[in-house]
Structure formats: structure tokens, C-alpha cells
Amino acid sequence: MTAKGDYLTTVGVEVHVELATAAKMFCPCPNSPQDLPPNRAACPVCLGLPGALPVINREAVRLALRAALALHCRINEVIWFERKNYIYPDLVKGYQISQYVRPLGEWGWLAIAGDDGREKRVAIRRLHMEEDTCKLVHAGGAARIDVNRSGVPLMEIVTEPVLSSGREAEEYARKLRAILVYNGISRCRLQRGEMRAEANVSIAPRGSGELGIRTEIKNQAGFNHMRSAIEYEERRQAGILDGGGVPRQETRGWDDVNQRTFVQRSKEDAHDYRYFPEPDLPPARLAPDWVEAERAKLPVSYDDYLGELRGLGLGEADIEALTRNDALGFLRLAGEGGASKTVLLAKRLVKDVFSLVNSTGRPLDESKLEPLPFRRAVELLEEGKLNGEGFRKVLETLFNAGGEAEAAARAGDLIIERDDDALEKAIAKVLSEVQPLVAEYRTGKKAVRNAIFGRVMRELKKKGDPRLVGELLDRALE
Ligand SMILES: [Zn+2]
């Protein structure tokens, strides 16, 4: 039996990502495939009816361009679309509009920590745009078609076969997802299929200088599944090679229950998709000054931003919570222009906003909270215009209903009373009501002070600044 170490693993990853646009790729139908009842987002264009003419969605191109720039791709100035023809039930049009000859971006890279512990730049061969297909819904012994997803803007990102293990492939996919979310390109919700990764895996005897025959592993539910599937394939293919056999070129799925891959279809030759230039769309030119303007609009890179946060002294536990909640892009927008405030905002996000995420089960990007109102709410707390309780109430309002911080604070009657006169009046009123307590206090029972303080705060409907109220009360008692 040959040891596994005698083989070299080579992995390439292809990722499909739905772009976070308002409309579909070539028609004005809403891009919200799962928020509408089935078959409500449809028109002659995305149904491919004869005579319907597609129009390129500029916002989709802009988001794909932003992704290509964030991934250091070379941008092709003139791009065009091709028709990819094939027959499958999820393709009501009979063809998919995609990019083949001239993708939007080529030869980019993304840095991960390689298996040897050093930085590894994973080469990205191409990044192109295309449209998503319909969704097949299997239920009750029947397959139904939902066209809401047909024509949703999709981006495909393909690496060179340069990854060496399931671990590297998993790290690449996680990092890619983080960068796309951070830059507002896609929400990449895996459970909604907004990001789908496939891996090509082959092994070859170490030192042979050749790539083995590759297996394609389809539609991973999660990146950890992709890793498990790659590691299983390493063992399975090694077993075949050890026995003197040759692995077949085929597409396999991952069975997570039994922790193994299984054959989905064998791949004889490359499919003949009969690509030809999309006759309804002329080539498009990406004006260099538009490309440069988009490049200038990119925020500090994901890696550099993480470095900045560490440089500001933010702890690893907070950073881990921020990345786990996909909140780095949100934090960057909230903290723009004020480095020192960033740490304060980060801590409030982790402590107060994520507790709302946990208690509601609603992720930050599905809440109504926006970065700038969040920042303003934290400022109101810092300025003493909100106390801790008021701050949490304002956050809850912004999280559930959106809006501006000050308006929410006023609507909830939460702005703290800092008017000394009003506070002194409230104190005088309470003291006149609790004369027995005041008498006790003056005979030396200092403990009753807390009870009196509580009455004053209730009188102020908890809108008093506790420190200020305490000072004024002590003065009145003396
Ligand atoms: Zn449509």
C-alpha cells in the first residue's frame, strides 16, 4: 500500500455568486428570487420569448467590475456575451447568456495562508458575468420550475489548479466570500444558494510533473463539506492509483451523511455548448476612466482593514465576532473618517448589536440597521444624551424598523434630561413625598439614599443622567 504522501493533490475551485442588484441581469424584473412567491418575477426577456430583447444591467457590470478590481484582475476594456446552448429543465430559454471568449476580468489573485504557513497567492484565471437559471423544486414526486431565479445576475470566478489540499480550498472559498461581502458585491448567503462552490480534484505521483485525471465535485452545501469531499477524493483516487487503476473523469456529489462522494455523471468529453456571440447584445466597452473611478471607490482592502483593526488594539475575540457576523463592511462604513471611534463602534456592535442578532435570529444584513444611524446612536450615548437603557432601545428600533437615531430617541422619549432646573424640581418633588425616608437618612441611615435615588429616576422616567442626578440629590440631602 502506497502512503498518501506519495501523491500530490491539485485543486481548482469554481465559484458562482449572485450579485446584489435590484434587478435581473438583462431585464427589469426584481432580483429577489426567494422573497416572492414562485414565478412572480418573470417577463418575456427572462423567459426567452421570441422577439424579446435583453439590455445589460449596468449595476451588475459595476458590481462584477468591483469584484474583479478587489481580486486584482486585469480588466478587459471591450467585453461581450455569448450564448451557451444546452437543454436542461432549469433552462427555459434553451440557452444561457454567458461570457466565454472575453470575460470581464482575468489573471487576478487572492492571498490565503498556504499549507506551509506562508502567504499563498491563489491565481484567479477568469471572472465573468452570466445569468442564473431557473430553480427546480422537487416535491411530492414532481419537479416544478420557478423562473424567479432565471436571469439573476451571476458572476463566475475560476482559479487556476493551484490549491494543494482541502484545507487550502476551504480557506480560499471563505476568504473569497468575506471579500465579496465586505465590498458589498453579494450577500453570499450559502443557504440561499447565493454562492456555490465546485472543486476539481486530481492527484498524481509526487515528482511526476503531471496533473492527474480530475474529478469535479458539484454544488457544495458548505465550505467544510467541500473540504471533506476533497479529502475523501484524495483517499479514493490514491486507492485507485495504488491498485494500478486510473480514476475516471467524472462529476461527483458529496454525501454528508455517509461522508463520501458518489458518481453523478461521467464526463466523456467537454460539452459542446455551441457558444456563439449573443446576437441581441453588442460588445460593450468599459471606459477606462469609469474603471479607474470604480477602482478609486474601492475601500481599503479586506486584509489591510483587518490589519488596521488589530493596529488600533481591537482584540481577536471581537475581530472573530465581527467576521463571523459579516460585519466588517458595516463597521468600516460606520467608522469612516475616525479611527479612534472605530474601536468604540466595534465594541458596541459586538456587545449590543450582535445580542440583537442572537435574540432575534436575524442576521445584521437582514436587519434595518444602517451604519450611519448606528454610529449616531453610539454618539448620543457618548454625549450623555442617551443612557445605556435608552441606547439599547434606540438600537432595537433601528434594528427592527430602520430610521435615524435621533428621531428614534425622540419618538421613544429617551433623550436624557440634562436641564438642572428640571432635575432639581423632580428631586424636590420626590423629597417632599418621602419625608420619612429623608428623616431616616439624616439620622445616619445612609442606605436609604438608593431608594430615594430610584424614586427620582422613576419620576424622571429614567431619562435623568444618573451621575448628574446623583450629584444634585446628594447636595439636596445635605
Ligand atoms: Zn424578466
XYZ file of C-alpha atoms and ligand atoms in Angstrom:
479
model
C 0.000 0.000 0.000
C 1.426 3.331 -1.015
C 1.295 6.054 1.582
C -0.897 9.019 0.785
C 2.131 11.295 0.959
C 3.439 9.834 -2.277
C 0.821 11.768 -4.205
C 0.436 15.432 -4.857
C -3.073 16.884 -4.718
C -4.143 19.613 -7.099
C -7.397 21.509 -6.641
C -9.064 24.246 -8.649
C -12.199 25.995 -7.428
C -15.049 27.492 -9.441
C -17.448 29.734 -7.623
C -20.802 31.136 -8.742
C -22.008 34.230 -6.946
C -25.325 36.065 -7.311
C -24.788 39.811 -7.470
C -26.726 42.033 -5.045
C -28.514 44.149 -7.672
C -32.099 45.387 -7.549
C -32.992 43.983 -10.999
C -32.085 40.939 -13.061
C -29.137 40.807 -15.487
C -30.931 41.667 -18.726
C -34.473 42.771 -17.762
C -36.158 44.953 -15.116
C -37.636 42.008 -13.171
C -36.761 42.197 -9.450
C -33.722 40.246 -8.310
C -35.340 38.682 -5.258
C -35.847 35.052 -6.234
C -36.771 33.808 -2.775
C -38.667 36.783 -1.397
C -41.504 36.430 -3.907
C -43.960 33.583 -4.464
C -42.746 31.306 -7.290
C -42.973 32.589 -10.879
C -43.757 36.200 -9.978
C -40.522 37.699 -11.289
C -40.830 36.918 -14.989
C -41.089 38.751 -18.283
C -40.587 37.962 -21.980
C -36.829 38.631 -21.669
C -36.049 36.255 -18.821
C -38.436 33.678 -20.289
C -36.582 33.959 -23.591
C -39.755 34.572 -25.614
C -39.202 35.252 -29.312
C -38.560 38.901 -30.083
C -37.754 39.946 -26.506
C -34.543 41.970 -26.296
C -32.118 41.838 -23.362
C -30.488 45.008 -22.015
C -27.316 44.804 -19.912
C -27.832 45.838 -16.278
C -25.150 48.454 -15.654
C -25.268 47.914 -11.887
C -24.480 44.219 -12.375
C -21.480 45.119 -14.527
C -20.355 47.631 -11.913
C -20.527 45.036 -9.108
C -18.672 42.423 -11.178
C -16.072 45.059 -12.048
C -15.739 45.913 -8.359
C -15.155 42.234 -7.613
C -12.584 41.949 -10.408
C -10.750 45.007 -9.076
C -10.845 43.776 -5.465
C -9.348 40.498 -6.724
C -6.564 42.312 -8.637
C -7.792 41.145 -12.042
C -6.751 42.626 -15.349
C -9.875 44.275 -16.789
C -10.747 43.763 -20.444
C -11.773 47.062 -21.975
C -14.067 45.510 -24.564
C -16.236 42.625 -23.438
C -19.093 40.694 -24.983
C -21.553 37.956 -24.181
C -22.064 34.557 -25.757
C -24.977 32.177 -25.825
C -24.259 28.857 -24.195
C -26.726 26.364 -25.663
C -27.847 23.279 -23.823
C -31.032 21.517 -22.886
C -31.941 21.124 -19.257
C -35.276 21.590 -17.464
C -33.983 24.559 -15.461
C -33.150 26.459 -18.643
C -36.480 27.531 -20.091
C -34.738 29.741 -22.658
C -32.763 26.840 -24.123
C -29.601 28.888 -23.757
C -27.800 30.866 -21.091
C -26.206 34.240 -21.796
C -22.650 33.983 -20.505
C -19.156 35.203 -21.267
C -16.691 32.885 -22.931
C -14.099 34.477 -25.196
C -13.701 37.793 -23.423
C -14.546 37.714 -19.711
C -14.712 40.913 -17.699
C -11.605 40.143 -15.642
C -8.606 37.830 -15.965
C -5.496 36.887 -14.021
C -6.217 38.151 -10.560
C -5.223 36.710 -7.203
C -6.355 36.264 -3.649
C -3.996 35.697 -0.704
C -4.512 32.843 1.746
C -2.291 31.142 4.312
C -0.858 28.158 2.454
C -0.335 24.713 3.950
C 3.318 25.616 4.554
C 2.206 28.536 6.733
C 3.368 31.179 4.278
C 1.186 33.567 2.299
C -0.025 31.966 -0.905
C -1.439 33.974 -3.769
C -4.131 31.875 -5.410
C -4.220 32.707 -9.126
C -7.663 33.589 -10.466
C -7.809 32.746 -14.147
C -11.055 34.476 -15.022
C -14.058 36.323 -13.645
C -17.061 36.540 -15.931
C -20.715 37.511 -15.878
C -23.674 35.383 -16.808
C -27.290 34.822 -15.852
C -28.637 32.287 -13.394
C -31.021 29.530 -14.457
C -34.476 28.691 -13.116
C -34.806 26.775 -9.909
C -36.124 23.226 -9.956
C -38.248 22.416 -6.932
C -38.654 18.709 -6.252
C -41.676 17.934 -4.089
C -44.485 15.453 -3.916
C -42.980 13.222 -6.575
C -42.917 16.060 -9.105
C -40.358 18.587 -10.283
C -41.630 22.128 -10.619
C -39.939 25.113 -12.209
C -39.637 28.503 -10.519
C -38.471 31.118 -13.023
C -37.835 33.824 -10.408
C -34.138 32.920 -10.498
C -33.912 32.871 -14.302
C -31.787 35.844 -15.346
C -30.482 36.755 -11.896
C -27.017 38.328 -12.348
C -24.327 35.778 -11.704
C -20.568 36.016 -11.573
C -18.290 33.030 -12.065
C -14.803 33.112 -10.573
C -12.376 30.369 -11.585
C -8.975 29.676 -10.053
C -6.025 28.012 -11.715
C -5.432 24.468 -10.379
C -3.037 25.743 -7.726
C -4.572 24.731 -4.421
C -2.888 21.798 -2.705
C -5.454 20.495 -0.244
C -8.996 20.583 1.010
C -7.850 22.979 3.712
C -6.475 25.469 1.186
C -9.617 25.200 -0.939
C -11.805 25.846 2.092
C -9.717 28.833 3.126
C -9.821 30.233 -0.414
C -13.625 29.975 -0.579
C -14.090 31.514 2.882
C -11.745 34.369 2.090
C -13.383 34.996 -1.281
C -16.774 35.108 0.386
C -15.517 37.542 3.055
C -14.051 39.882 0.408
C -17.235 39.880 -1.686
C -19.433 40.585 1.341
C -17.038 43.247 2.683
C -17.139 45.073 -0.651
C -20.955 44.929 -0.905
C -20.864 42.810 -4.082
C -23.048 39.965 -2.879
C -24.547 38.844 0.383
C -23.260 35.347 -0.399
C -25.843 33.562 1.751
C -24.926 29.938 1.220
C -28.246 28.547 2.416
C -29.961 30.624 -0.296
C -27.531 29.480 -2.967
C -26.182 32.985 -3.447
C -22.695 31.484 -3.506
C -21.971 27.969 -4.839
C -18.533 26.435 -4.975
C -17.329 23.472 -7.006
C -13.924 21.855 -6.787
C -11.848 19.982 -9.361
C -9.586 17.479 -7.657
C -6.807 15.331 -9.047
C -3.824 13.546 -7.571
C -0.637 12.459 -9.275
C 2.541 10.735 -8.092
C 4.791 13.301 -6.441
C 7.538 14.379 -8.786
C 5.749 13.173 -11.925
C 5.262 16.764 -13.011
C 1.820 15.920 -14.342
C -1.719 16.564 -13.247
C -3.875 13.518 -12.674
C -7.335 12.958 -14.103
C -9.680 15.250 -12.330
C -12.952 14.711 -10.578
C -15.391 17.556 -10.367
C -17.259 17.852 -7.081
C -20.577 19.632 -7.503
C -22.575 22.142 -5.526
C -21.139 22.083 -2.056
C -23.602 22.998 0.675
C -20.845 24.482 2.818
C -17.127 25.074 2.506
C -16.427 22.472 5.195
C -18.294 19.958 3.009
C -16.087 20.911 0.085
C -13.020 20.232 2.207
C -14.350 16.861 3.371
C -15.194 15.917 -0.216
C -11.711 16.856 -1.453
C -10.067 14.875 1.335
C -12.272 11.891 0.565
C -11.350 12.160 -3.133
C -7.636 12.214 -2.259
C -8.052 8.881 -0.462
C -10.342 7.362 -3.094
C -8.142 8.318 -6.035
C -4.992 7.195 -4.189
C -6.635 3.819 -3.668
C -7.314 3.508 -7.409
C -3.768 4.539 -8.359
C -2.277 2.196 -5.722
C -4.215 -0.655 -7.307
C -2.788 0.170 -10.719
C -6.008 1.727 -11.963
C -6.824 5.119 -13.400
C -9.536 7.370 -11.915
C -12.285 8.258 -14.336
C -13.081 11.801 -15.287
C -16.491 12.313 -13.739
C -18.702 14.600 -11.751
C -19.349 13.508 -8.195
C -21.620 14.743 -5.417
C -20.962 14.789 -1.672
C -22.999 12.611 0.655
C -22.515 14.281 4.005
C -24.386 11.623 5.961
C -22.083 8.833 4.816
C -19.089 11.149 4.397
C -18.305 10.039 0.845
C -18.561 11.232 -2.732
C -20.733 9.443 -5.297
C -20.902 9.477 -9.092
C -23.382 11.930 -10.577
C -22.364 11.624 -14.190
C -19.288 10.600 -16.096
C -17.784 13.155 -18.358
C -16.827 11.780 -21.743
C -15.654 14.933 -23.457
C -16.011 18.585 -22.887
C -19.607 19.509 -23.640
C -20.257 21.147 -26.937
C -22.263 24.157 -25.866
C -22.087 25.747 -29.317
C -21.091 29.081 -27.885
C -21.759 31.902 -30.286
C -21.843 35.675 -29.802
C -25.161 36.811 -28.328
C -26.796 38.449 -31.351
C -29.035 40.738 -29.272
C -26.207 42.379 -27.330
C -23.427 44.370 -28.986
C -19.949 44.276 -27.427
C -19.637 46.673 -24.504
C -16.717 48.970 -23.814
C -15.745 49.592 -20.204
C -14.472 53.166 -20.414
C -11.042 53.313 -18.726
C -11.958 56.402 -16.705
C -15.082 54.610 -15.399
C -12.935 51.615 -14.433
C -10.423 53.897 -12.695
C -13.239 55.751 -10.885
C -14.545 52.402 -9.597
C -11.028 51.402 -8.564
C -10.705 54.669 -6.615
C -14.007 53.936 -4.857
C -12.812 50.595 -3.507
C -12.324 50.727 0.250
C -9.091 49.717 1.936
C -8.608 46.017 1.182
C -10.121 43.389 3.431
C -6.708 42.230 4.680
C -5.500 45.776 5.278
C -8.677 46.639 7.168
C -8.188 43.640 9.457
C -4.611 44.861 9.981
C -5.877 48.347 10.818
C -8.308 46.996 13.417
C -5.538 44.970 15.063
C -3.305 48.056 14.957
C -6.000 50.009 16.812
C -5.867 47.401 19.554
C -9.118 45.583 18.865
C -8.903 42.090 20.376
C -9.062 38.834 18.427
C -12.340 37.770 20.069
C -14.030 40.948 18.825
C -12.486 40.545 15.361
C -13.668 36.949 15.226
C -17.225 38.019 16.158
C -17.172 40.761 13.505
C -16.002 38.412 10.747
C -18.425 35.660 11.808
C -21.293 38.149 11.553
C -20.123 39.554 8.186
C -19.936 42.957 9.869
C -16.564 44.320 8.715
C -18.044 46.221 5.759
C -20.728 47.645 8.059
C -18.139 48.689 10.645
C -15.932 50.312 8.020
C -18.844 52.411 6.724
C -19.905 53.362 10.262
C -16.383 54.302 11.324
C -15.358 56.134 8.180
C -13.156 59.099 8.906
C -12.494 58.425 12.563
C -10.015 55.737 13.506
C -10.391 56.154 17.264
C -14.152 55.875 17.034
C -13.826 52.611 15.089
C -12.836 50.633 18.185
C -15.728 52.070 20.171
C -18.161 51.240 17.352
C -16.700 47.740 17.006
C -17.229 47.019 20.682
C -20.819 48.303 20.576
C -21.503 46.165 17.507
C -20.182 43.072 19.232
C -21.856 43.742 22.577
C -25.201 45.326 21.713
C -25.990 44.700 18.044
C -24.917 41.057 17.963
C -27.027 40.387 21.042
C -30.000 41.631 18.979
C -28.853 39.341 16.156
C -28.804 36.433 18.597
C -32.104 37.213 20.300
C -33.999 37.811 17.026
C -32.212 35.179 14.932
C -31.947 37.857 12.257
C -28.509 38.479 10.731
C -27.192 42.048 10.663
C -27.579 42.323 6.880
C -31.235 41.311 7.122
C -31.955 43.898 9.801
C -32.951 47.501 9.098
C -29.950 48.932 10.935
C -27.750 51.120 8.728
C -24.141 52.091 9.511
C -24.598 55.847 9.936
C -27.667 55.759 12.221
C -25.806 53.151 14.294
C -22.831 55.467 14.576
C -25.118 58.351 15.600
C -26.762 56.220 18.301
C -23.323 55.463 19.761
C -22.504 59.177 19.652
C -25.704 60.026 21.543
C -24.636 57.539 24.216
C -21.146 59.051 24.364
C -22.565 62.587 24.567
C -24.701 61.528 27.529
C -27.925 62.183 25.617
C -28.862 58.537 25.935
C -28.264 56.307 28.914
C -27.436 52.622 28.464
C -31.049 51.571 28.537
C -32.151 54.296 26.132
C -29.300 53.396 23.792
C -30.384 49.768 23.680
C -33.992 50.794 22.999
C -32.910 53.075 20.144
C -30.762 50.284 18.681
C -33.665 47.879 18.863
C -35.895 50.352 16.999
C -33.251 50.935 14.318
C -32.617 47.185 14.044
C -36.293 46.316 13.579
C -37.679 49.355 11.791
C -34.733 51.388 10.493
C -34.666 55.191 10.544
C -32.437 57.771 12.175
C -31.068 57.558 15.713
C -32.179 60.968 16.960
C -35.708 60.552 15.604
C -35.948 57.118 17.257
C -34.675 58.546 20.551
C -37.210 61.398 20.481
C -40.074 59.169 19.380
C -39.286 56.852 22.294
C -38.984 59.841 24.665
C -35.483 58.648 25.531
C -33.335 61.782 25.282
C -31.829 62.386 28.681
C -32.896 65.392 30.699
C -29.819 67.498 31.405
C -31.657 70.614 32.438
C -30.588 71.210 36.067
C -33.801 73.088 36.876
C -35.985 70.218 35.737
C -33.846 67.735 37.642
C -33.925 69.858 40.830
C -37.685 70.199 40.601
C -38.075 66.443 40.268
C -35.770 65.916 43.264
C -37.653 68.459 45.389
C -40.970 66.793 44.494
C -39.716 63.343 45.464
C -38.122 64.570 48.703
C -41.435 66.143 49.731
C -43.155 62.817 49.080
C -40.688 60.672 51.038
C -40.108 62.792 54.115
C -39.857 59.773 56.473
C -37.000 58.403 54.328
C -35.276 61.787 54.327
C -35.567 61.903 58.089
C -34.019 58.420 58.367
C -31.198 59.488 56.073
C -30.468 62.490 58.258
C -30.313 60.296 61.364
C -27.472 58.393 59.694
C -29.202 55.603 57.744
C -27.298 56.377 54.549
C -28.568 53.208 52.872
C -31.979 54.773 52.170
C -30.281 57.094 49.707
C -30.530 54.408 47.000
C -34.283 54.104 47.490
C -34.687 57.870 47.158
C -32.434 57.903 44.094
C -34.595 55.197 42.496
C -37.735 57.269 43.134
C -36.142 60.311 41.488
C -35.100 58.296 38.434
C -38.638 56.914 38.152
C -40.006 60.441 38.432
C -37.714 61.346 35.521
C -38.926 58.245 33.636
C -35.311 57.048 33.680
C -34.295 59.895 31.424
C -32.098 61.558 34.010
C -28.352 61.372 33.605
C -27.646 59.110 36.612
C -24.364 60.785 37.511
C -25.863 64.280 37.422
C -28.998 63.222 39.299
C -26.816 61.602 41.972
C -24.814 64.765 42.474
C -27.878 67.017 42.707
C -29.647 64.601 45.065
C -26.653 64.401 47.431
C -26.494 68.193 47.509
C -30.229 68.411 48.286
C -29.961 65.776 51.054
C -27.071 67.592 52.716
Zn -37.560 39.421 -16.637
